Amino acid sequence: MRTAESAVETIQREMTVFARRARASAGRMHPELSLVSYTLLGHLEESGGCRATDLAAHYALDKSTVSRQVAALERAGLIERRPDPEDHRVQELRLTGAGQEILAQVTRRRRAAFRERLAEWPEDDLVRFAAYLERYNAGVEGIGPD
Amino acid sequence: MRTAESAVETIQREMTVFARRARASAGRMHPELSLVSYTLLGHLEESGGCRATDLAAHYALDKSTVSRQVAALERAGLIERRPDPEDHRVQELRLTGAGQEILAQVTRRRRAAFRERLAEWPEDDLVRFAAYLERYNAGVEGIGPD
DNA sequence: ACATTCCGGTTGCAGAGTACAACTCGCGAC
DNA sequence: GTCGCGAGTTGTACTCTGCAACCGGAATGT
């Protein structure tokens, strides 16, 4: 099936291009929040608070990396840790008000960039594209596991 | 237009997830070739040889970064430089045989991962997804300029 | 023809992100 | 109580990256 083959090829290539660009443009678009910090904050917002280990597992990062990122975010006042009264080993991480603020602001900026980029797209295409991406990322493992 | 709004939202979110995952999975899938090295080699193959400055411009990297990457790739024997007889400032970069070899090998591995991930997709969807991605990346600037 | 400016590339420096390994401390099982 | 395990931190080292300063060749203007 020639068409499917080359479509897969194209998908691979274009996803790779996008991934390679993303970090640089994130740096330019919101220097105050790296791509990783942004996704960590985002995860905290979604989950409403979780442990550092959860973040590490979820993002396939070493726990030391997460520990340092978390320390930086705390230093910046964007998150806070509260020790778990049950188990003194764990600490729950939560967004602070400032963290929610920054996150919302960066999200707005990113959203604006995406919206502009997609401005000319017919609604049908947007919906389908979104569905494809969700479906792709929902795949368990492969090019980019969680 | 509610649907389009939320579609854009989803696209932003999913593209971000993908981008964040890409590095880690690239490292796991082919430790011998970072994502950037891979795309640089890929570009050299596509273009059939180009200058370091072209790479820098194309990938929005600083020329010093490219210079170092190129040096490393040359040290590894994957590319070679040949001074331009016309202009002694420039040097054309070309894949060596070993470079083509490695590139092909990594591409095979990546392709297999993508293919597996997309195995269940109907051909129509693959084709449309590929087209959307191309269209997205073709946009001049925005979330991830070239 | 010479000076100035431009351009491709390299190098020094600094900072972020990351992993691995060794460590501390608290929890739970035996 | 001791032992192993899990959460998190810290030391170390390496890569990637950008900025700024620089070198040398090319192009341009006077």
XYZ file of C-alpha atoms in Angstrom, chain A residues 15-136:
122
model
C 6.552 15.247 13.776
C 10.321 15.210 14.073
C 10.626 18.645 12.560
C 8.064 19.949 14.942
C 9.731 18.401 17.969
C 13.093 19.791 17.028
C 11.715 23.258 16.632
C 9.634 23.279 19.745
C 12.307 23.849 22.318
C 13.909 26.772 20.569
C 10.627 28.491 19.910
C 9.488 27.877 23.472
C 12.621 29.617 24.643
C 11.907 32.552 22.417
C 8.213 32.722 23.147
C 8.419 32.513 26.931
C 11.963 32.685 28.244
C 10.734 32.551 31.806
C 9.394 29.038 31.435
C 11.202 26.283 29.602
C 9.216 23.653 27.797
C 9.777 21.181 30.591
C 8.893 23.633 33.337
C 5.803 24.530 31.420
C 4.652 20.967 31.105
C 5.464 20.268 34.746
C 3.367 23.212 35.851
C 0.667 22.132 33.470
C 0.658 18.688 34.949
C 0.399 20.088 38.436
C -2.548 22.171 37.391
C -4.320 19.288 35.710
C -3.676 16.858 38.498
C -4.301 19.395 41.200
C -1.096 18.450 42.929
C 1.116 15.395 42.879
C 4.449 14.030 44.028
C 7.819 14.566 42.377
C 8.081 10.870 41.676
C 4.835 10.983 39.737
C 6.216 13.732 37.561
C 9.392 11.782 36.965
C 7.485 8.674 35.964
C 5.037 10.553 33.831
C 7.663 12.385 31.867
C 10.361 9.736 31.810
C 12.759 12.020 33.622
C 15.253 11.048 36.256
C 14.086 11.880 39.741
C 17.163 14.018 40.284
C 16.210 16.107 37.290
C 12.718 16.571 38.600
C 14.086 17.377 42.031
C 16.156 20.203 40.615
C 13.392 21.498 38.402
C 11.044 21.472 41.334
C 13.594 23.266 43.458
C 13.946 25.942 40.798
C 10.207 26.339 40.435
C 9.851 26.612 44.171
C 12.632 29.160 44.347
C 10.764 31.117 41.725
C 7.676 30.926 43.879
C 5.619 29.106 41.284
C 4.990 25.962 43.268
C 5.024 24.995 46.898
C 5.603 21.712 48.637
C 3.624 20.509 51.547
C 4.815 17.477 53.421
C 2.381 14.661 53.530
C 1.201 14.211 57.128
C 0.705 10.487 56.460
C 4.073 9.682 55.033
C 6.947 11.948 55.866
C 8.912 10.852 52.855
C 6.587 12.387 50.309
C 5.746 15.972 49.638
C 2.822 17.077 47.618
C 3.595 19.694 45.007
C 1.037 22.353 44.294
C 0.849 25.443 42.153
C 0.973 28.728 43.984
C -1.110 31.665 42.906
C 1.901 33.060 41.081
C 2.402 29.705 39.413
C -1.155 29.629 38.157
C -0.688 33.168 36.977
C 2.459 32.469 34.966
C 1.109 29.233 33.619
C -2.058 30.921 32.438
C -0.073 33.708 30.859
C 2.246 31.384 28.982
C -0.671 29.240 27.930
C -2.382 32.325 26.571
C 0.692 33.250 24.608
C 1.115 29.753 23.229
C -2.524 29.517 22.421
C -2.405 32.807 20.568
C 0.538 31.591 18.515
C -1.241 28.381 17.634
C -4.463 30.145 16.884
C -2.736 32.547 14.568
C -0.974 29.733 12.858
C -4.206 27.870 12.395
C -6.305 30.897 11.563
C -6.846 29.979 7.958
C -7.855 26.416 8.631
C -11.462 25.393 8.087
C -13.123 24.197 11.247
C -13.559 20.683 9.905
C -9.851 20.336 9.414
C -9.055 21.684 12.855
C -11.332 19.191 14.488
C -9.940 16.304 12.526
C -6.355 17.345 13.086
C -6.963 17.620 16.814
C -8.525 14.184 16.854
C -5.595 12.674 14.986
C -3.098 14.147 17.386
C -4.986 12.922 20.394
C -5.206 9.516 18.906
C -1.562 9.495 18.043
